[in-house]
CSV table of C-alpha atoms and ligand atoms in Angstrom, one decimal:
chain,number,residue,atom,x,y,z
A,42,UNK,CA,-22.4,-29.6,0.6
A,43,UNK,CA,-20.8,-26.4,0.3
A,44,UNK,CA,-22.5,-23.5,2.0
A,45,UNK,CA,-23.8,-21.8,-1.2
A,46,UNK,CA,-23.8,-18.6,0.7
A,47,UNK,CA,-20.1,-18.7,1.0
A,48,UNK,CA,-19.3,-20.0,-2.4
A,49,UNK,CA,-18.3,-17.3,-4.7
A,50,UNK,CA,-17.5,-17.4,-8.5
A,51,UNK,CA,-14.9,-15.7,-10.5
A,52,UNK,CA,-12.9,-14.2,-7.7
A,53,UNK,CA,-9.8,-12.2,-8.3
A,54,UNK,CA,-6.8,-13.7,-6.4
A,55,UNK,CA,-4.8,-10.4,-6.8
A,56,UNK,CA,-5.5,-9.1,-3.3
A,57,UNK,CA,-5.0,-12.5,-1.9
A,58,UNK,CA,-1.4,-13.0,-2.6
A,59,UNK,CA,1.5,-10.7,-1.4
A,60,UNK,CA,3.0,-10.4,-4.9
A,61,UNK,CA,-0.4,-8.9,-5.8
A,62,UNK,CA,-0.6,-10.5,-9.3
A,63,UNK,CA,-2.6,-13.1,-11.0
A,64,UNK,CA,-5.9,-14.0,-12.3
A,65,UNK,CA,-9.2,-15.3,-10.9
A,66,UNK,CA,-10.4,-18.5,-9.2
A,67,UNK,CA,-13.3,-20.0,-10.9
A,68,UNK,CA,-14.7,-20.7,-7.5
A,69,UNK,CA,-13.6,-19.4,-4.1
A,70,UNK,CA,-14.5,-20.4,-0.6
A,71,UNK,CA,-13.5,-19.0,2.6
A,72,UNK,CA,-13.6,-21.7,5.4
A,73,UNK,CA,-14.0,-20.0,8.9
A,74,UNK,CA,-14.0,-23.2,10.9
A,75,UNK,CA,-12.4,-26.8,10.6
A,76,UNK,CA,-15.5,-28.4,9.7
A,77,UNK,CA,-16.1,-26.1,6.7
A,78,UNK,CA,-12.7,-26.6,5.5
A,79,UNK,CA,-13.0,-30.3,5.5
A,80,UNK,CA,-16.7,-30.2,4.1
A,81,UNK,CA,-15.2,-28.0,1.1
A,82,UNK,CA,-12.2,-30.2,0.3
A,83,UNK,CA,-14.5,-33.3,0.5
A,84,UNK,CA,-17.1,-31.6,-1.8
A,85,UNK,CA,-14.4,-30.7,-4.3
A,86,UNK,CA,-13.0,-34.1,-4.3
A,87,UNK,CA,-16.4,-35.7,-4.7
A,88,UNK,CA,-17.1,-33.4,-7.9
A,89,UNK,CA,-13.8,-34.1,-9.3
A,90,UNK,CA,-13.0,-30.6,-9.1
A,91,UNK,CA,-9.3,-29.3,-8.7
A,92,UNK,CA,-8.8,-27.5,-5.4
A,93,UNK,CA,-6.0,-25.4,-4.1
A,94,UNK,CA,-5.6,-24.6,-0.3
A,95,UNK,CA,-4.7,-21.0,0.2
A,96,UNK,CA,-3.3,-19.8,3.4
A,97,UNK,CA,-2.2,-16.0,3.4
A,98,UNK,CA,-0.8,-16.4,-0.2
A,99,UNK,CA,2.6,-15.2,1.1
A,100,UNK,CA,4.4,-18.0,-0.7
A,101,UNK,CA,2.4,-18.6,-3.9
A,102,UNK,CA,2.6,-17.3,-7.5
A,103,UNK,CA,-0.8,-17.0,-9.0
A,104,UNK,CA,-0.6,-17.1,-12.9
A,105,UNK,CA,-2.5,-14.6,-15.0
A,106,UNK,CA,-4.8,-17.4,-16.3
A,107,UNK,CA,-5.9,-17.9,-12.7
A,108,UNK,CA,-7.1,-21.1,-11.2
A,109,UNK,CA,-9.8,-23.3,-13.1
A,110,UNK,CA,-11.0,-25.0,-9.9
A,111,UNK,CA,-11.9,-24.0,-6.3
A,112,UNK,CA,-9.5,-22.1,-4.2
A,113,UNK,CA,-10.3,-22.9,-0.5
A,114,UNK,CA,-8.9,-20.2,1.7
A,115,UNK,CA,-8.0,-21.6,5.3
A,116,UNK,CA,-9.3,-19.0,7.7
A,117,UNK,CA,-10.1,-21.2,10.6
A,118,UNK,CA,-8.5,-19.8,13.7
A,119,UNK,CA,-9.5,-21.6,17.0
A,120,UNK,CA,-6.8,-22.1,19.4
A,121,UNK,CA,-6.6,-23.6,22.8
A,122,UNK,CA,-3.6,-23.3,25.2
A,123,UNK,CA,-3.0,-26.2,27.3
A,124,UNK,CA,0.2,-25.6,29.7
A,125,UNK,CA,3.1,-25.4,27.3
A,126,UNK,CA,1.0,-26.6,24.2
A,127,UNK,CA,-1.1,-24.8,21.5
A,128,UNK,CA,-3.9,-26.8,20.0
A,129,UNK,CA,-4.2,-24.7,17.0
A,130,UNK,CA,-6.2,-24.4,13.8
A,131,UNK,CA,-3.9,-24.0,10.7
A,132,UNK,CA,-5.6,-21.0,9.4
A,133,UNK,CA,-4.1,-18.9,12.2
A,134,UNK,CA,-1.5,-16.3,11.3
A,135,UNK,CA,1.9,-17.2,12.7
A,136,UNK,CA,2.1,-13.7,13.9
A,137,UNK,CA,-0.7,-14.5,16.4
A,138,UNK,CA,1.1,-17.6,17.5
A,139,UNK,CA,4.4,-15.9,18.0
A,140,UNK,CA,2.5,-12.9,19.9
A,141,UNK,CA,0.7,-15.5,22.1
A,142,UNK,CA,3.9,-17.4,22.9
A,143,UNK,CA,5.4,-14.0,23.9
A,144,UNK,CA,2.6,-13.0,26.1
A,145,UNK,CA,2.6,-16.5,28.0
A,146,UNK,CA,6.3,-16.6,28.3
A,147,UNK,CA,6.5,-19.5,26.2
A,148,UNK,CA,9.9,-20.3,24.1
A,149,UNK,CA,10.2,-22.0,20.7
A,150,UNK,CA,8.7,-19.7,18.4
A,151,UNK,CA,11.4,-16.7,18.6
A,152,UNK,CA,12.6,-17.5,15.2
A,153,UNK,CA,9.3,-16.9,13.6
A,154,UNK,CA,9.1,-13.3,14.7
A,155,UNK,CA,8.0,-11.5,11.6
A,156,UNK,CA,7.3,-14.7,9.5
A,157,UNK,CA,4.2,-14.1,7.3
A,158,UNK,CA,1.6,-16.5,6.6
A,159,UNK,CA,-0.6,-19.1,8.2
A,160,UNK,CA,0.4,-22.0,10.5
A,161,UNK,CA,-0.9,-24.3,7.7
A,162,UNK,CA,1.6,-22.8,5.2
A,163,UNK,CA,4.4,-22.9,7.6
A,164,UNK,CA,3.9,-26.7,8.1
A,165,UNK,CA,3.6,-27.4,4.4
A,166,UNK,CA,6.9,-25.7,3.6
A,167,UNK,CA,8.5,-26.4,7.1
A,168,UNK,CA,9.1,-22.6,7.1
A,169,UNK,CA,12.2,-21.4,8.9
A,170,UNK,CA,14.6,-18.6,9.7
A,171,UNK,CA,17.3,-17.7,12.3
A,172,UNK,CA,18.1,-21.2,12.8
A,173,UNK,CA,14.7,-22.3,13.6
A,174,UNK,CA,12.2,-24.3,11.7
A,175,UNK,CA,8.4,-25.2,12.2
A,176,UNK,CA,9.1,-28.8,12.5
A,177,UNK,CA,11.0,-28.1,15.8
A,178,UNK,CA,7.7,-27.2,17.5
A,179,UNK,CA,5.4,-29.6,16.0
A,180,UNK,CA,4.0,-32.5,18.2
A,181,UNK,CA,1.2,-33.8,16.0
A,182,UNK,CA,-0.7,-32.7,12.9
A,183,UNK,CA,-4.3,-33.4,12.2
A,184,UNK,CA,-5.0,-34.2,8.5
A,185,UNK,CA,-8.1,-34.7,6.5
A,186,UNK,CA,-8.4,-37.4,4.0
A,187,UNK,CA,-11.1,-36.2,1.5
A,188,UNK,CA,-11.4,-39.8,-0.2
A,189,UNK,CA,-12.9,-41.4,3.0
A,190,UNK,CA,-14.1,-38.3,4.8
A,191,UNK,CA,-11.9,-38.8,7.9
A,192,UNK,CA,-9.6,-36.7,10.0
A,193,UNK,CA,-6.7,-38.3,11.8
A,194,UNK,CA,-3.7,-37.3,13.8
A,195,UNK,CA,-0.1,-38.1,12.7
A,196,UNK,CA,3.1,-37.5,14.5
A,197,UNK,CA,5.7,-34.9,13.5
A,198,UNK,CA,8.0,-37.8,12.2
A,199,UNK,CA,5.2,-38.7,9.8
A,200,UNK,CA,5.0,-35.3,8.3
A,201,UNK,CA,8.4,-36.1,6.5
A,202,UNK,CA,9.8,-32.8,7.3
A,203,UNK,CA,13.2,-31.7,5.7
A,204,UNK,CA,14.4,-28.5,4.6
A,205,UNK,CA,11.7,-26.4,3.5
A,206,UNK,CA,9.7,-29.8,2.8
A,207,UNK,CA,7.1,-31.8,4.2
A,208,UNK,CA,5.2,-34.9,2.8
A,209,UNK,CA,2.2,-32.8,2.1
A,210,UNK,CA,4.1,-31.1,-0.8
A,211,UNK,CA,4.1,-34.7,-2.4
A,212,UNK,CA,0.7,-36.1,-1.1
A,213,UNK,CA,-1.4,-32.8,-1.1
A,214,UNK,CA,-2.4,-33.5,2.5
A,215,UNK,CA,-4.9,-31.0,4.0
A,216,UNK,CA,-3.6,-29.9,7.3
A,217,UNK,CA,-6.4,-29.0,9.7
A,218,UNK,CA,-4.9,-28.4,13.0
A,219,UNK,CA,-1.7,-28.9,14.9
A,220,UNK,CA,-0.3,-29.3,18.2
A,221,UNK,CA,2.6,-27.0,19.1
A,222,UNK,CA,5.1,-28.0,21.9
A,223,UNK,CA,6.5,-25.0,23.5
A,224,UNK,CA,8.8,-24.6,26.7
A,225,UNK,CA,8.3,-22.1,29.6
A,226,UNK,CA,11.1,-19.6,29.3
A,227,UNK,CA,12.0,-16.1,30.5
A,228,UNK,CA,9.7,-13.5,29.0
A,229,UNK,CA,12.4,-10.8,28.6
A,230,UNK,CA,14.8,-13.1,26.9
A,231,UNK,CA,12.1,-14.4,24.6
A,232,UNK,CA,11.0,-10.9,23.6
A,233,UNK,CA,14.6,-9.8,23.0
A,234,UNK,CA,15.3,-12.8,20.7
A,235,UNK,CA,12.1,-11.9,18.8
A,236,UNK,CA,13.0,-8.2,18.5
A,237,UNK,CA,16.7,-9.1,17.3
A,238,UNK,CA,15.2,-11.7,14.6
A,239,UNK,CA,12.7,-9.0,13.4
A,240,UNK,CA,15.5,-6.3,13.2
A,241,UNK,CA,17.6,-8.8,11.0
A,242,UNK,CA,14.5,-9.1,8.7
A,243,UNK,CA,14.0,-5.2,8.4
A,244,UNK,CA,17.9,-5.1,7.7
A,245,UNK,CA,18.0,-7.6,5.0
A,246,UNK,CA,14.6,-8.1,3.3
A,247,UNK,CA,12.8,-5.7,1.2
A,248,UNK,CA,9.9,-5.6,3.3
A,249,UNK,CA,8.5,-2.4,1.9
A,250,UNK,CA,7.7,-4.0,-1.3
A,251,UNK,CA,5.7,-6.6,-2.6
A,252,UNK,CA,7.1,-10.2,-2.6
A,253,UNK,CA,6.7,-13.8,-1.8
A,254,UNK,CA,9.7,-13.9,0.4
A,255,UNK,CA,12.7,-16.1,-1.0
A,256,UNK,CA,12.0,-17.4,-4.4
A,257,UNK,CA,14.5,-20.2,-4.3
A,258,UNK,CA,15.7,-22.7,-1.7
A,259,UNK,CA,19.2,-22.4,-0.5
A,260,UNK,CA,21.6,-24.9,-2.1
A,261,UNK,CA,22.1,-27.9,0.4
A,262,UNK,CA,25.7,-28.7,0.2
A,263,UNK,CA,25.3,-32.3,1.1
A,264,UNK,CA,22.8,-32.8,-1.6
A,265,UNK,CA,24.6,-30.8,-4.4
A,266,UNK,CA,28.0,-31.8,-5.9
A,267,UNK,CA,28.3,-28.7,-7.7
A,268,UNK,CA,27.3,-26.7,-4.8
A,269,UNK,CA,29.9,-28.3,-2.5
A,270,UNK,CA,32.7,-28.0,-5.3
A,271,UNK,CA,31.7,-24.3,-5.6
A,272,UNK,CA,32.1,-23.7,-1.8
A,273,UNK,CA,35.2,-25.4,-1.7
A,274,UNK,CA,36.9,-23.7,-4.8
A,275,UNK,CA,35.2,-20.4,-5.8
A,276,UNK,CA,36.5,-17.3,-3.7
A,277,UNK,CA,33.1,-15.7,-3.6
A,278,UNK,CA,31.7,-18.7,-1.7
A,279,UNK,CA,34.5,-20.4,0.3
A,280,UNK,CA,33.0,-18.9,3.5
A,281,UNK,CA,30.3,-21.5,3.1
A,282,UNK,CA,32.7,-24.4,2.7
A,283,UNK,CA,31.6,-25.8,6.2
A,284,UNK,CA,28.1,-24.5,6.2
A,285,UNK,CA,24.9,-26.6,5.5
A,286,UNK,CA,23.9,-24.2,2.6
A,287,UNK,CA,25.1,-21.9,-0.2
A,288,UNK,CA,22.6,-19.1,-0.1
A,289,UNK,CA,20.6,-18.7,-3.4
A,290,UNK,CA,20.5,-15.0,-2.7
A,291,UNK,CA,24.3,-14.9,-2.8
A,292,UNK,CA,24.5,-17.0,-6.2
A,293,UNK,CA,21.9,-14.6,-7.9
A,294,UNK,CA,23.9,-11.6,-6.5
A,295,UNK,CA,27.4,-13.0,-7.7
A,296,UNK,CA,25.6,-13.7,-11.1
A,297,UNK,CA,25.2,-10.1,-11.5
A,298,UNK,CA,21.4,-10.2,-11.3
A,299,UNK,CA,20.4,-7.8,-8.6
A,300,UNK,CA,18.1,-5.0,-9.8
A,301,UNK,CA,17.4,-7.1,-13.1
A,302,UNK,CA,14.0,-6.1,-14.4
A,303,UNK,CA,11.2,-7.7,-16.4
A,304,UNK,CA,8.2,-5.5,-17.0
A,305,UNK,CA,7.1,-4.3,-13.6
A,306,UNK,CA,9.0,-7.0,-11.6
A,307,UNK,CA,12.7,-6.8,-10.3
A,308,UNK,CA,15.3,-9.0,-8.6
A,309,UNK,CA,15.5,-6.9,-5.4
A,310,UNK,CA,18.6,-4.9,-5.2
A,311,UNK,CA,18.5,-5.4,-1.4
A,312,UNK,CA,18.1,-9.3,-1.2
A,313,UNK,CA,19.0,-11.4,-4.4
A,314,UNK,CA,16.6,-14.1,-3.6
A,315,UNK,CA,13.5,-11.7,-3.6
A,316,UNK,CA,11.7,-10.7,-6.7
A,317,UNK,CA,9.5,-7.7,-5.9
A,318,UNK,CA,6.6,-6.4,-7.7
A,319,UNK,CA,7.8,-2.7,-8.2
A,320,UNK,CA,5.0,-1.4,-10.5
A,321,UNK,CA,2.0,-3.2,-11.9
A,322,UNK,CA,4.0,-6.6,-12.6
A,323,UNK,CA,2.2,-9.6,-13.9
A,324,UNK,CA,2.9,-13.0,-13.0
A,325,UNK,CA,4.5,-13.5,-16.4
A,326,UNK,CA,7.1,-10.9,-15.3
A,327,UNK,CA,8.0,-12.8,-12.3
A,328,UNK,CA,8.0,-16.2,-14.2
A,329,UNK,CA,10.5,-14.5,-16.5
A,330,UNK,CA,12.9,-13.4,-13.7
A,331,UNK,CA,12.8,-16.9,-12.3
A,332,UNK,CA,13.9,-18.3,-15.6
A,333,UNK,CA,16.7,-15.6,-16.0
A,334,UNK,CA,17.8,-16.2,-12.5
A,335,UNK,CA,17.9,-20.0,-13.0
A,336,UNK,CA,19.7,-19.9,-16.4
A,337,UNK,CA,22.4,-17.5,-15.1
A,338,UNK,CA,23.3,-19.3,-12.0
A,339,UNK,CA,23.4,-22.6,-14.0
A,340,UNK,CA,25.5,-21.2,-16.7
A,341,UNK,CA,28.0,-19.1,-14.4
A,342,UNK,CA,28.2,-21.6,-11.6
A,343,UNK,CA,26.8,-25.0,-12.6
A,344,UNK,CA,24.3,-25.0,-9.9
A,345,UNK,CA,20.6,-25.8,-10.3
A,346,UNK,CA,18.2,-23.5,-8.2
A,347,UNK,CA,15.0,-24.9,-7.2
A,348,UNK,CA,11.9,-22.8,-6.5
A,349,UNK,CA,10.6,-22.6,-2.8
A,350,UNK,CA,7.5,-20.5,-3.9
A,351,UNK,CA,4.6,-22.5,-5.2
A,352,UNK,CA,3.0,-21.8,-8.6
A,353,UNK,CA,-0.7,-22.3,-8.3
A,354,UNK,CA,-1.5,-24.4,-11.4
A,355,UNK,CA,-4.9,-25.5,-12.6
A,356,UNK,CA,-3.5,-28.4,-14.8
A,357,UNK,CA,-2.7,-31.7,-13.4
B,564,LIG,C1,8.3,-10.7,3.3
B,564,LIG,C2,8.4,-12.2,3.4
B,564,LIG,C3,9.2,-12.8,4.2
B,564,LIG,C4,9.1,-14.3,4.2
B,564,LIG,N1,10.2,-14.8,5.0
B,564,LIG,C5,10.3,-16.3,5.2
B,564,LIG,C6,11.1,-16.9,5.9
B,564,LIG,O1,12.0,-16.2,6.6
B,564,LIG,N2,11.2,-18.2,6.1
B,564,LIG,C7,10.2,-19.0,5.3
B,564,LIG,O2,10.3,-20.2,5.5
B,564,LIG,N3,9.5,-18.4,4.5
B,564,LIG,C8,9.3,-17.0,4.4
B,564,LIG,N4,8.4,-16.5,3.6
B,564,LIG,C9,7.5,-17.3,2.8
B,564,LIG,C10,6.1,-17.5,3.5
B,564,LIG,O3,5.9,-16.7,4.6
B,564,LIG,C11,6.1,-18.8,4.2
B,564,LIG,O4,6.3,-19.9,3.2
B,564,LIG,C12,4.8,-19.1,4.9
B,564,LIG,O5,4.9,-20.3,5.8
B,564,LIG,C13,3.5,-19.4,3.9
B,564,LIG,O6,2.4,-19.5,4.6
B,564,LIG,P1,1.1,-19.0,3.8
B,564,LIG,O7,-0.2,-19.2,4.9
B,564,LIG,O8,1.1,-17.7,3.3
B,564,LIG,O9,1.0,-20.1,2.7
B,564,LIG,P2,0.4,-19.9,1.1
B,564,LIG,O10,1.4,-19.1,0.5
B,564,LIG,O11,-1.0,-19.5,1.2
B,564,LIG,O12,0.6,-21.3,0.5
B,564,LIG,C14,1.8,-22.0,0.5
B,564,LIG,C15,1.5,-23.4,0.2
B,564,LIG,O13,1.1,-24.1,1.5
B,564,LIG,C16,-0.1,-24.8,1.1
B,564,LIG,N5,-1.0,-24.7,2.3
B,564,LIG,C17,-1.2,-23.7,3.0
B,564,LIG,N6,-2.2,-24.0,4.1
B,564,LIG,C18,-2.3,-25.3,4.0
B,564,LIG,C19,-3.1,-26.3,4.8
B,564,LIG,N7,-3.8,-25.8,5.7
B,564,LIG,N8,-3.1,-27.6,4.4
B,564,LIG,C20,-2.4,-27.8,3.3
B,564,LIG,N9,-1.6,-27.1,2.6
B,564,LIG,C21,-1.7,-25.9,3.0
B,564,LIG,C22,-0.7,-24.1,-0.1
B,564,LIG,O14,-1.5,-25.0,-0.9
B,564,LIG,C23,0.7,-23.7,-0.9
B,564,LIG,O15,0.9,-24.7,-1.7
B,564,LIG,C24,8.4,-14.9,3.4
B,564,LIG,C25,7.5,-14.3,2.8
B,564,LIG,C26,7.4,-13.0,2.6
B,564,LIG,C27,6.4,-12.3,1.8
């Protein structure tokens, strides 16, 4: 059973996502420990209620109509450190893990300095930056199966990690805990790398404005015929000929879209792959800009952009 004292009704999600847009959740439950998270998911499943697991809301777009089901906020934050390994609940902010790693002279999370969101969100999307990815440090993941009411551990291999991808995007798996494998390193070197990565973020991302990070995935050249053709032949993109990706932000920039506005939202003039809520934007404003960017890049360069952000949809 849900702890009825903690189950809230008609809760605005506006303050629970970094775009600061969207409607309300019909039900909202904050899970402060792993058991509460599992019980909430199981209860929703038993009652045939649609549920959405929310981390810090730094990579979701909440529609104006809100969510007609239960939003379960993963806020369980227990952690145990054993040698070079973290046994961590997935509601923990990545920032806390990065800080803990630095203070223990553990290397492996330098790339994540300044990465917003929880460990669960990072595993779900295999978040990455500055050449590192979440998968690089994952040993095992504990997932919960609401149909059978059991939790089990799976290996990193079974998580099906790829570029901004995990199997959880397809199977809706509930990620409860994870084992992070780090390595003893030099404290000063670790801190220096973290600082350098943080400074790159400050230089390139519109951090003072409300956003959900990169809206689109970069174009993987090995998987996109149009993308690799463009990188071979188009003067604006040949610098990426031998790279793994064509940056989506550059495609949007070269399509002349930086600074494009819809209502209170704008394609950032600092980074083409960010949409920012400049002033009282709605989710619909952001959705309009997403459509504009996709259509323009497709028309101009023949390349299909795919969303990295998740849209919280009530309908199956
Ligand atoms: C300024 C800014 C900079 C950013 N920079 C980067 C970057 O450099 N690299 C990058 O990869 N991303 C970046 N992001 C995006 C975002 O920070 C990451 O995707 C982050 O990992 C999302 O975590 P979250 O807890 O906020 O997840 P949420 O946004 O709350 O959720 C994202 C998805 O994860 C699912 N999810 C969350 N927790 C669980 C769980 N326990 N079990 C199952 N599913 C779960 C949700 O259902 C949802 O589908 C940035 C965002 C911002 C705002």
